[in-house]
């Protein structure tokens, strides 16, 4: 990559992706943009594309955007690393994590 | 492409602001009733007022469909002593609930009398309140005739701590339980409320933040005749003229906490809980109560690993808790066995801690879901957690990741994550003073839900919203519109648009963090006259030097900036109220080093605070200033018709 192609970008606020969109399934209906009480998203300038995550640092992880999406699989929750819960298989003792 | 950075990398430039920008442009709306705050209380207030045939506007910062702390859901309809399975008298239960220092006896009485009617109306609007699909046949607390599901909570007493009789033989048998709390499918509620608002012709203004109240002739302490607002997508200025106004916003949840990267995650509630209503009312001259009361944050998204915080935690959810080796812990679990107790006594807490250090109990602890019967496990996982607000997405992600409660123990973070720091606080029971009409100290201004002092849970917000709507409607039916002062509007416009006139300086997050740090230093664990005064000095310095440097690059950031200016004012009120209470108080979470005696009798009274000619004025109200709860309720509601019978 040439020096010209490399943008100078400030550090990314973290966590930065409360959700992951599947552009194959999401039809850009923007229902998630509307249900979010925070306005974490804005509509994508290109119609039919998934919304853009603009204010990830303000997300309160209520899940409404995912719960209310009319297209199953279009949007998936993505817990920040520090908030992923654990469990343990009672018989084998094997540890699982979200 | 999903994140802003992806967009920038792919397109070579950031996206444009997607909404039209209309800074300073005015939209004027005239209605009979204006409701500011479209959460649970606000929706109920709007519906109730609209049912009286009045013209209603509902103003909401987010979108009414899921906004507010109760937007995602609710699993417990607390305090429904008028339900058919209850074994207590609603008036007696109200007295029992109010039998603690500094409660709101008015709100509690309303809740106990009208909560069941409110729930039945919720059902008529499309909310699910019964196990109509027979998913939980055989679950404890389920009544097959009504299909209502009684919760273990408040089984014998209302306390969060265990009943002193717990553990004795025959404790909490099914035939003696209070049966005052009902499990509900609350994720269905908010969309149903919005639908009903629309059906009744309520004009909904989503994405509008209330910024100030308009008073007759613009005078502080005068009758409230409307409000101003800001559209947080377009920046448009909204002028609402109303005969009566109902405030139903929430408190300043993140006043002591600001992690500049996880700012939506520094309290249990969302960032929209910024106490706007408190400050709008304060500046208009309304009287506030209990403003010195604060409490330690036990649950804060991102900071603590509790249910609401995202992680999923096995505590409090009717599941037996065991240590890493499967040994049962003597912790209450909010279940049938402990009559719904949630918190261990300090002695039990200390004993377990000691046990951990000595190796008697090994960390981590787990919720033993596999030990539960299938129906109880499902009732806890799918209903109690699946419907409880922000927890629905948690159980869904656990399920998707392969968690299976019939096989897996769910980790608990109790002890592991340590206690919250005493500096991690939140405003406690502070809010507007109300009378038996849920009217504030100002004419034309009514209050519901969390804007009131000593407010309670979801169903309390619903019942008081419904009540405030009814009372405000009665007032509005008898009065004309007031005359709005143009001068007041011009001053408000100058104030709110100042940050968009600058394009450098200080951003809202830094302001918020500065306020939070001052509160951590000067209004937390160690309280003295000197520290309070230093705190006020620090906040005044922020106001004088930093507020004039605030800048906002778009309408969304402008809203956040204005919220933080509200929080700054909120913080100052807390410090002024703190200075005025020259005594320590356990229930107010208010221990002073310079006045160490705890709850001396001469200070057993509410402190009030209000602005008069822009000067703070302190007052007092005796405990139980609302009088005899049953008698006063009946005197003020002789015309109450119960469940709404119209269309
Ligand atoms: S994620 Fe779902 S709700 Fe959001 S735009 Fe795509 S399809 Fe619509
Ligand atoms: S989880 Fe809640 S706050 Fe976060 S983006 Fe989704 S709707 Fe908005």
XYZ file of C-alpha atoms and ligand atoms in Angstrom:
761
model
C 0.000 0.000 0.000
C 1.439 3.350 -0.952
C 1.677 6.114 1.564
C -0.936 8.031 -0.394
C -3.562 5.304 0.060
C -3.120 5.180 3.819
C -5.563 7.562 5.487
C -4.701 9.268 8.741
C -7.616 8.288 10.986
C -8.026 8.911 14.708
C -8.384 5.946 17.082
C -11.672 4.174 16.789
C -13.930 4.623 19.806
C -14.526 1.260 21.384
C -16.626 -0.785 21.430
C -17.378 0.143 17.863
C -19.778 -2.484 16.557
C -22.732 -3.278 18.813
C -24.214 -5.201 15.896
C -23.109 -6.915 12.709
C -25.239 -6.568 9.583
C -25.552 -9.183 6.888
C -25.811 -7.136 3.681
C -27.149 -10.196 1.849
C -30.235 -10.348 4.055
C -30.699 -6.725 5.181
C -32.758 -4.725 2.698
C -32.059 -1.333 4.261
C -35.615 -0.819 5.504
C -34.174 1.284 8.352
C -36.580 -0.048 10.957
C -33.640 -0.512 13.314
C -32.697 3.144 12.767
C -36.160 4.111 13.961
C -36.487 1.838 16.994
C -33.138 2.900 18.457
C -33.867 5.481 21.147
C -30.297 6.720 20.991
C -29.909 7.200 17.234
C -26.868 4.957 17.140
C -27.485 4.518 13.398
C -28.100 6.682 10.387
C -29.629 5.422 7.136
C -27.119 4.430 4.492
C -26.868 7.099 1.759
C -27.234 4.234 -0.687
C -30.829 2.952 -0.598
C -31.255 -0.748 0.186
C -27.971 -0.985 2.088
C -27.622 -1.625 5.847
C -27.553 1.464 8.082
C -24.281 3.022 9.196
C -23.256 2.769 12.837
C -22.556 6.390 13.689
C -22.725 6.587 17.508
C -21.625 3.149 18.766
C -20.260 4.720 21.947
C -23.776 5.742 22.982
C -25.376 2.307 22.600
C -26.957 1.023 25.838
C -27.204 -2.550 24.543
C -30.969 -2.710 24.819
C -31.184 -5.032 21.811
C -34.332 -3.469 20.356
C -32.746 -2.996 16.928
C -32.063 -6.726 16.699
C -35.280 -7.867 18.414
C -37.488 -5.844 16.091
C -35.765 -6.354 12.735
C -38.316 -7.879 10.379
C -35.700 -9.890 8.437
C -34.211 -12.701 10.535
C -30.452 -12.814 10.266
C -30.073 -9.314 8.817
C -28.657 -7.935 12.059
C -26.830 -9.826 14.782
C -25.859 -8.653 18.220
C -22.162 -8.318 18.856
C -21.374 -8.007 22.544
C -18.246 -6.040 23.392
C -15.515 -8.394 24.512
C -15.733 -7.262 28.136
C -19.438 -8.075 28.325
C -19.518 -11.617 27.015
C -20.925 -13.951 29.640
C -19.683 -17.419 30.545
C -21.253 -20.768 31.376
C -20.051 -24.221 32.398
C -21.273 -27.642 31.335
C -22.381 -29.250 34.599
C -21.224 -32.742 33.630
C -18.011 -32.117 31.701
C -16.923 -28.830 33.294
C -16.312 -27.384 29.852
C -16.490 -23.583 29.798
C -18.571 -21.781 27.185
C -18.794 -18.107 26.354
C -21.139 -15.913 24.334
C -19.671 -1.802 5.324
C -21.287 -1.086 8.672
C -19.256 1.326 10.720
C -18.541 4.937 10.026
C -14.865 4.106 9.602
C -15.661 1.459 6.987
C -17.643 4.041 5.088
C -14.827 6.544 5.231
C -12.297 4.003 4.030
C -14.470 2.882 1.148
C -15.900 6.197 0.046
C -12.938 8.396 0.853
C -15.171 10.824 2.700
C -17.609 10.696 5.620
C -21.352 10.415 4.947
C -23.320 13.647 4.881
C -25.780 14.404 7.659
C -28.810 12.429 6.474
C -31.559 14.793 7.664
C -32.431 18.332 6.582
C -30.872 20.923 8.895
C -33.298 23.563 10.148
C -31.566 25.341 13.018
C -33.700 28.158 14.330
C -36.726 27.451 12.153
C -39.897 27.342 14.227
C -42.830 24.967 14.294
C -45.758 25.899 16.503
C -48.228 23.370 17.866
C -51.279 24.160 19.944
C -52.904 21.384 21.959
C -54.905 20.925 25.145
C -52.377 18.607 26.760
C -48.660 18.375 26.154
C -46.770 15.335 27.434
C -42.978 15.627 27.549
C -41.296 12.214 27.586
C -42.745 9.260 25.672
C -41.636 6.369 27.871
C -44.059 4.248 29.862
C -45.470 7.082 31.999
C -45.701 9.496 29.087
C -47.515 7.098 26.764
C -50.013 6.229 29.469
C -50.550 9.921 30.257
C -51.150 10.736 26.597
C -53.575 7.832 26.159
C -55.504 8.677 29.290
C -55.798 12.377 28.352
C -56.796 11.544 24.775
C -59.554 9.256 26.064
C -61.115 12.325 27.613
C -61.501 13.706 24.123
C -58.685 16.243 24.390
C -56.106 17.214 21.818
C -52.798 15.750 22.947
C -49.173 16.091 21.831
C -46.521 13.608 22.965
C -42.883 14.663 22.732
C -40.187 11.984 22.758
C -36.404 12.178 22.332
C -36.152 8.777 20.697
C -38.936 6.936 18.911
C -41.974 6.142 21.062
C -42.035 2.583 19.789
C -39.183 1.425 22.055
C -38.076 4.484 23.969
C -37.584 4.892 27.684
C -36.234 2.557 30.324
C -39.275 0.298 29.847
C -39.146 0.357 26.059
C -37.495 -3.030 25.532
C -39.730 -4.846 28.013
C -40.837 -5.557 31.571
C -41.271 -8.893 33.334
C -42.844 -7.877 36.635
C -45.994 -5.847 37.114
C -45.225 -4.919 40.708
C -47.781 -4.024 43.312
C -51.062 -5.197 41.858
C -52.834 -5.880 45.149
C -56.207 -5.445 43.426
C -55.674 -8.497 41.218
C -58.086 -11.410 41.714
C -55.464 -13.684 43.306
C -54.172 -11.133 45.793
C -54.490 -11.930 49.478
C -53.986 -8.372 50.660
C -56.179 -5.329 50.738
C -54.868 -2.661 48.310
C -55.048 0.118 50.896
C -53.293 -1.976 53.537
C -50.646 -2.993 51.038
C -50.113 0.645 50.035
C -49.513 1.504 53.691
C -47.088 -1.418 53.949
C -45.220 -0.276 50.823
C -45.028 3.277 52.111
C -43.836 2.169 55.534
C -40.263 3.333 55.065
C -38.637 6.739 55.196
C -39.035 9.239 52.352
C -41.362 7.305 50.030
C -44.011 8.829 47.771
C -47.221 7.843 49.516
C -49.360 9.452 46.825
C -47.831 7.503 43.962
C -47.849 4.257 45.943
C -51.535 4.618 46.806
C -52.374 5.302 43.157
C -50.347 2.290 42.070
C -51.938 -0.049 44.588
C -55.474 1.086 43.750
C -55.206 1.369 39.964
C -52.409 -0.920 38.838
C -54.686 -3.843 38.051
C -57.041 -1.658 36.000
C -53.988 -0.343 34.177
C -52.825 -3.879 33.466
C -56.225 -4.902 32.101
C -56.201 -1.880 29.810
C -52.723 -2.880 28.695
C -54.140 -6.244 27.711
C -56.934 -4.598 25.742
C -54.373 -2.597 23.797
C -52.584 -5.790 22.814
C -50.092 -6.323 25.632
C -49.696 -9.946 26.751
C -50.376 -10.423 30.456
C -51.497 -14.067 30.642
C -50.102 -17.443 29.680
C -52.677 -17.773 26.931
C -50.552 -20.254 24.992
C -50.235 -22.551 28.034
C -46.442 -22.407 27.808
C -46.037 -22.631 31.567
C -48.651 -25.157 32.685
C -47.651 -26.392 36.130
C -45.346 -23.480 36.932
C -45.515 -22.331 40.519
C -47.701 -19.254 40.842
C -49.639 -19.937 37.645
C -53.422 -19.851 38.058
C -55.150 -22.093 35.559
C -58.452 -20.210 35.706
C -57.111 -16.744 34.802
C -53.793 -17.905 33.309
C -52.169 -15.094 35.287
C -48.708 -15.911 36.585
C -47.932 -14.700 40.078
C -44.285 -13.850 40.708
C -42.351 -14.944 43.805
C -41.517 -11.297 44.497
C -42.991 -9.708 47.651
C -44.245 -13.141 48.745
C -44.519 -12.198 52.391
C -43.146 -8.658 52.753
C -42.086 -6.030 50.229
C -38.474 -5.846 51.312
C -35.531 -6.758 49.098
C -33.938 -8.298 52.175
C -35.091 -11.729 53.361
C -38.108 -12.022 55.641
C -36.782 -12.614 59.184
C -38.926 -15.784 59.290
C -37.257 -17.272 56.237
C -36.051 -20.813 56.787
C -38.536 -21.602 59.571
C -40.727 -24.652 58.954
C -43.759 -23.905 56.801
C -42.372 -20.566 55.580
C -44.198 -18.966 52.627
C -46.694 -21.731 51.781
C -48.586 -21.193 48.491
C -51.922 -20.664 50.228
C -50.602 -17.774 52.320
C -48.601 -15.761 49.820
C -49.461 -12.123 49.192
C -49.750 -12.649 45.413
C -49.222 -8.964 44.664
C -46.783 -9.182 41.748
C -47.679 -10.571 38.325
C -45.287 -11.818 35.653
C -45.953 -10.220 32.288
C -44.758 -10.326 28.669
C -43.613 -6.695 28.696
C -41.774 -6.750 25.373
C -45.239 -6.462 23.826
C -46.130 -3.303 25.761
C -44.370 -0.353 24.184
C -45.368 -0.987 20.559
C -48.958 -1.499 21.790
C -48.856 1.830 23.626
C -47.614 3.656 20.552
C -50.316 2.039 18.445
C -52.967 3.132 20.908
C -51.615 6.705 20.972
C -51.898 6.812 17.193
C -55.348 5.273 17.196
C -56.542 7.944 19.605
C -55.124 10.732 17.466
C -52.279 11.735 19.803
C -49.823 13.847 17.802
C -46.482 12.146 18.372
C -43.309 14.187 17.980
C -40.516 11.641 17.940
C -36.858 12.759 18.055
C -37.758 15.937 19.889
C -36.113 16.887 23.160
C -37.969 19.151 25.583
C -35.692 22.073 26.439
C -37.721 24.467 28.612
C -41.178 25.141 29.987
C -43.101 28.225 28.938
C -44.805 30.102 31.737
C -47.475 32.762 31.778
C -45.765 36.052 30.850
C -42.459 34.203 31.022
C -42.423 34.557 34.792
C -40.669 32.026 37.025
C -43.285 30.418 39.276
C -46.126 31.332 36.896
C -48.626 28.945 35.332
C -47.048 26.532 32.832
C -48.561 27.106 29.376
C -46.380 24.985 27.129
C -42.807 24.056 26.339
C -40.043 24.441 23.814
C -38.289 21.596 22.086
C -35.471 20.753 19.742
C -35.688 18.215 16.953
C -32.524 16.212 17.440
C -32.242 15.211 13.782
C -33.044 18.503 12.078
C -32.297 21.063 14.771
C -35.742 22.595 14.282
C -37.150 24.650 17.157
C -40.532 23.500 18.467
C -43.007 25.665 20.338
C -45.796 23.780 22.086
C -48.701 25.725 23.533
C -50.837 23.761 25.960
C -53.447 24.227 28.628
C -51.791 21.587 30.786
C -48.360 19.987 30.532
C -47.295 16.608 31.926
C -43.629 15.892 32.571
C -42.618 12.254 32.328
C -38.905 12.211 31.623
C -36.343 10.253 33.622
C -33.609 11.270 36.050
C -29.966 12.084 35.458
C -28.719 8.503 35.518
C -25.100 9.123 34.594
C -24.414 12.169 36.735
C -21.518 10.583 38.634
C -20.316 8.311 35.863
C -18.803 9.064 32.536
C -16.602 6.698 30.701
C -15.908 8.705 27.591
C -15.925 5.663 25.345
C -18.818 3.719 26.839
C -20.965 6.711 27.581
C -24.240 4.985 26.869
C -23.137 2.374 29.317
C -22.387 4.284 32.486
C -25.709 3.760 34.184
C -28.479 1.204 34.204
C -30.528 3.326 31.873
C -29.852 4.722 28.479
C -28.172 7.997 27.808
C -31.568 9.570 27.115
C -32.192 9.528 30.895
C -30.648 12.896 31.498
C -33.113 14.515 33.883
C -34.397 17.056 31.347
C -37.822 17.248 32.996
C -36.334 17.947 36.426
C -34.399 20.891 35.081
C -37.140 22.271 32.857
C -39.413 22.310 35.910
C -36.706 23.690 38.201
C -36.013 26.640 35.948
C -39.739 27.343 35.718
C -39.838 27.525 39.520
C -41.278 24.132 40.485
C -40.440 22.625 43.848
C -38.199 19.538 43.999
C -37.880 17.047 46.886
C -35.237 14.590 48.122
C -32.579 16.051 45.832
C -29.780 15.243 48.286
C -30.592 11.513 48.131
C -28.138 9.387 46.176
C -27.321 5.719 45.901
C -24.441 3.574 44.719
C -24.845 2.209 41.209
C -25.178 -1.565 41.476
C -25.881 -2.161 37.827
C -24.264 -0.150 35.067
C -23.890 -1.360 31.532
C -20.281 -2.065 30.730
C -19.128 -1.324 34.270
C -20.849 -4.183 36.064
C -21.661 -7.625 34.838
C -25.329 -7.890 35.663
C -28.287 -8.821 33.550
C -28.923 -5.335 32.305
C -25.240 -4.761 31.734
C -25.078 -7.295 29.000
C -23.211 -10.177 30.483
C -26.023 -12.148 31.978
C -25.673 -12.940 35.644
C -27.177 -15.778 37.574
C -28.018 -13.694 40.646
C -31.570 -12.735 41.593
C -33.377 -14.871 39.084
C -35.071 -17.644 41.021
C -32.220 -20.011 40.225
C -30.286 -21.710 43.051
C -26.738 -20.397 43.345
C -23.848 -22.799 43.845
C -20.099 -22.418 44.117
C -17.575 -23.813 41.603
C -17.835 -27.236 43.257
C -21.608 -27.325 43.261
C -22.071 -26.382 46.936
C -25.286 -24.421 47.549
C -24.747 -20.824 48.704
C -26.895 -19.159 51.362
C -27.729 -16.304 48.972
C -31.350 -15.244 48.412
C -32.445 -15.794 44.823
C -35.713 -13.892 44.470
C -37.529 -17.212 44.375
C -40.346 -19.068 46.093
C -38.070 -20.409 48.824
C -37.130 -16.918 50.033
C -40.414 -15.202 49.140
C -38.713 -13.084 46.511
C -35.815 -11.679 48.559
C -33.037 -10.360 46.352
C -30.242 -9.183 48.587
C -28.459 -11.061 51.380
C -28.277 -9.505 54.811
C -24.903 -7.830 55.467
C -24.103 -10.718 57.845
C -24.714 -13.364 55.182
C -22.721 -11.350 52.668
C -19.796 -11.132 55.104
C -20.009 -14.846 55.902
C -19.795 -15.841 52.252
C -16.900 -13.477 51.653
C -15.068 -15.001 54.579
C -15.927 -18.463 53.256
C -14.365 -17.572 49.902
C -11.157 -16.410 51.540
C -10.943 -19.551 53.692
C -11.658 -21.898 50.792
C -15.082 -22.935 52.071
C -16.690 -21.598 48.888
C -14.816 -21.612 45.623
C -15.270 -18.962 42.923
C -16.803 -18.514 40.478
C -20.398 -19.009 41.484
C -23.038 -20.355 39.154
C -26.778 -20.373 38.654
C -27.738 -24.024 38.781
C -30.266 -23.996 35.958
C -29.959 -27.769 35.342
C -31.237 -28.385 38.889
C -34.520 -26.590 38.193
C -37.605 -28.328 36.900
C -38.162 -27.837 33.202
C -41.142 -25.524 33.604
C -39.502 -23.361 36.287
C -36.355 -23.090 34.208
C -38.338 -21.987 31.175
C -40.375 -19.534 33.238
C -37.159 -17.993 34.534
C -35.235 -18.012 31.274
C -37.916 -17.178 28.718
C -40.349 -15.124 30.759
C -38.519 -13.539 33.680
C -35.399 -12.847 31.640
C -36.772 -12.927 28.116
C -39.252 -10.184 28.877
C -37.237 -8.143 31.361
C -36.191 -5.088 29.449
C -32.703 -5.220 27.974
C -32.282 -8.874 28.930
C -34.161 -10.331 25.962
C -31.171 -9.837 23.697
C -28.957 -11.451 26.329
C -30.844 -14.721 26.482
C -31.116 -14.739 22.700
C -27.366 -14.388 22.288
C -26.734 -17.059 24.926
C -29.108 -19.408 23.117
C -27.476 -18.707 19.778
C -24.021 -19.281 21.236
C -25.089 -22.762 22.356
C -26.007 -22.267 25.998
C -28.493 -24.874 27.208
C -29.970 -24.358 30.668
C -30.868 -28.030 31.064
C -27.162 -28.846 30.815
C -25.187 -25.695 31.642
C -24.540 -23.683 34.775
C -24.697 -19.942 34.179
C -21.793 -18.001 35.655
C -22.448 -15.365 38.323
C -20.172 -12.376 38.767
C -21.012 -11.814 42.385
C -17.818 -11.165 44.367
C -15.691 -11.680 41.226
C -16.312 -8.180 39.956
C -16.036 -6.644 43.408
C -18.288 -4.024 44.895
C -19.142 -0.802 43.105
C -16.926 2.061 44.197
C -18.690 4.415 46.609
C -17.991 7.168 44.074
C -20.061 5.395 41.436
C -23.387 6.918 42.308
C -26.643 8.044 40.847
C -29.336 10.454 41.931
C -31.660 8.594 44.241
C -35.149 9.694 45.037
C -35.035 13.308 43.903
C -37.879 14.652 41.814
C -40.821 16.987 41.600
C -43.128 17.529 44.517
C -46.690 16.467 43.691
C -50.118 16.671 45.275
C -53.075 14.286 45.015
C -53.734 15.452 41.462
C -50.101 14.662 40.584
C -49.826 18.365 40.008
C -46.491 19.993 40.717
C -46.195 23.169 42.749
C -46.871 25.116 39.524
C -50.307 25.543 37.989
C -50.690 23.766 34.668
C -47.809 21.373 35.355
C -48.478 17.697 36.104
C -45.967 14.946 36.734
C -45.819 11.184 36.184
C -43.376 8.326 36.599
C -39.742 9.007 37.308
C -39.954 12.795 37.228
C -41.720 12.561 40.596
C -39.828 12.267 43.847
C -39.314 8.712 45.170
C -40.652 7.006 42.080
C -40.769 3.259 41.635
C -40.965 0.663 38.880
C -42.491 0.168 35.428
C -46.079 -0.405 36.554
C -45.856 2.577 38.901
C -44.934 4.722 35.910
C -47.869 3.268 33.976
C -50.417 3.814 36.760
C -49.222 7.325 37.631
C -49.055 8.286 33.940
C -52.626 7.120 33.462
C -53.677 9.076 36.555
C -51.797 12.270 35.647
C -53.376 12.205 32.175
C -56.818 12.053 33.723
C -56.154 14.865 36.184
C -54.464 17.116 33.634
C -57.423 16.566 31.304
C -59.851 17.684 34.012
C -57.830 20.875 34.523
C -57.424 21.583 30.805
C -61.150 21.212 30.283
C -61.739 24.260 32.435
C -59.071 26.706 31.372
C -57.942 28.673 28.315
C -54.535 28.848 26.716
C -52.098 31.274 28.308
C -50.154 33.989 26.536
C -46.696 32.928 25.491
C -43.930 35.479 26.005
C -41.916 36.054 22.840
C -39.053 37.232 24.988
C -38.938 33.846 26.739
C -38.779 32.096 23.370
C -36.014 34.352 22.040
C -33.917 33.795 25.168
C -34.353 30.028 24.873
C -33.396 30.053 21.204
C -30.263 32.059 21.951
C -29.365 29.601 24.705
C -29.883 26.371 22.830
C -28.304 27.325 19.525
C -25.132 28.837 21.041
C -23.133 25.571 20.698
C -23.839 25.256 16.950
C -22.466 28.732 16.354
C -19.020 27.494 17.397
C -16.980 24.850 15.630
C -14.247 24.270 18.143
C -13.847 24.294 21.897
C -15.195 21.603 24.263
C -17.451 18.705 23.255
C -20.289 17.365 25.390
C -18.446 14.244 26.490
C -15.670 16.206 28.104
C -18.173 18.427 29.865
C -20.020 15.383 31.159
C -16.831 13.757 32.384
C -15.862 16.983 34.151
C -19.207 17.188 35.941
C -19.069 13.499 36.885
C -15.583 13.862 38.342
C -16.635 16.849 40.445
C -19.532 14.783 41.802
C -17.238 11.849 42.538
C -14.890 14.090 44.513
C -17.342 16.307 46.316
C -20.659 14.494 46.652
C -19.852 10.856 47.299
C -18.608 8.811 50.220
C -17.085 11.628 52.246
C -19.475 14.487 52.808
C -18.674 17.720 54.587
C -19.670 21.350 54.302
C -16.250 22.121 52.865
C -16.426 19.434 50.190
C -19.960 20.436 49.154
C -18.854 24.047 48.790
C -15.802 23.014 46.812
C -18.096 20.944 44.592
C -20.364 23.891 43.956
C -17.312 25.998 43.186
C -16.045 23.390 40.738
C -19.414 23.202 38.978
C -19.747 26.986 38.830
C -16.302 27.171 37.282
C -17.349 24.643 34.642
C -20.461 26.700 33.996
C -18.554 29.953 33.692
C -15.548 28.771 31.756
C -16.446 25.603 29.889
C -20.115 25.935 28.983
C -19.423 29.019 26.826
C -16.864 26.922 24.926
C -19.230 24.061 24.108
C -19.643 23.310 20.469
C -21.897 20.912 18.587
C -21.342 19.864 14.988
C -24.803 18.461 14.288
C -28.311 18.368 15.838
C -27.625 15.068 17.615
C -24.548 16.434 19.321
C -26.476 19.586 20.117
C -29.050 17.473 21.989
C -26.309 15.722 23.958
C -24.738 19.078 24.757
C -28.035 20.449 26.064
C -28.569 17.296 28.114
C -25.209 17.823 29.760
C -26.010 21.435 30.526
C -29.133 20.056 32.234
C -26.952 17.610 34.143
C -24.701 20.426 35.297
C -27.720 22.227 36.738
C -28.929 18.953 38.265
C -25.541 18.489 39.944
C -25.673 21.995 41.388
C -29.132 21.373 42.841
C -27.879 18.157 44.471
C -25.028 20.042 46.129
C -27.284 22.865 47.301
C -29.758 20.380 48.749
C -26.848 18.522 50.346
C -25.602 21.683 52.028
C -29.082 22.276 53.406
C -29.453 18.886 55.119
C -27.315 19.290 58.192
C -27.703 15.704 59.317
C -26.844 12.211 58.176
C -29.498 9.880 56.863
C -29.254 6.198 56.078
C -32.343 5.952 53.829
C -31.240 8.974 51.827
C -27.775 7.443 51.340
C -26.452 10.605 52.955
C -23.714 10.212 55.547
C -22.029 13.429 56.654
C -18.746 13.503 58.527
C -19.555 16.870 60.092
C -23.032 15.777 61.251
C -22.457 12.103 62.028
C -25.608 11.350 64.004
C -27.719 9.135 61.776
C -31.326 10.221 61.190
C -31.783 12.483 64.217
C -35.529 12.963 64.903
C -35.489 16.727 64.221
C -34.302 15.992 60.680
C -36.912 13.363 59.946
C -38.499 15.504 57.238
C -38.348 16.002 53.484
C -36.192 18.841 52.171
C -37.557 20.802 49.255
C -35.768 23.196 46.954
C -36.980 25.619 44.295
C -35.981 28.763 42.444
C -37.567 32.059 43.372
C -36.305 35.066 41.426
C -33.459 32.796 40.360
C -32.393 32.254 43.989
C -32.598 28.751 45.504
C -35.005 28.466 48.355
C -34.997 25.542 50.771
C -38.138 24.311 52.504
C -39.329 21.262 54.397
C -42.271 18.919 54.423
C -43.129 16.509 57.226
C -42.981 12.755 56.659
C -46.341 11.566 55.335
C -47.282 15.112 54.285
C -49.853 13.546 51.961
C -52.163 12.697 54.864
C -54.263 9.563 55.168
C -53.602 7.703 51.933
C -56.900 5.871 51.632
C -59.045 8.846 52.591
C -57.207 11.333 50.425
C -57.265 8.993 47.439
C -61.001 8.485 47.782
C -61.696 12.177 48.319
C -59.816 13.045 45.147
C -61.145 10.236 42.987
C -64.842 9.894 43.722
C -65.466 10.022 39.968
C -62.912 7.323 39.063
C -64.520 4.859 36.703
C -62.098 1.945 36.816
C -61.113 0.142 33.654
C -61.777 2.253 30.564
C -65.038 1.157 29.034
C -65.060 3.133 25.787
C -63.868 2.003 22.392
S -31.087 -4.730 9.865
Fe -33.230 -5.302 9.677
S -34.330 -3.513 10.429
Fe -32.261 -2.832 9.995
S -32.321 -2.064 7.928
Fe -31.699 -4.198 7.785
S -33.575 -5.333 7.479
Fe -34.180 -3.301 8.197
S -28.862 -2.046 21.114
Fe -30.373 -0.463 21.555
S -29.141 1.384 21.807
Fe -27.839 -0.102 20.782
S -28.092 0.281 18.632
Fe -29.592 -1.295 19.155
S -31.467 -0.179 19.612
Fe -29.795 1.303 19.670
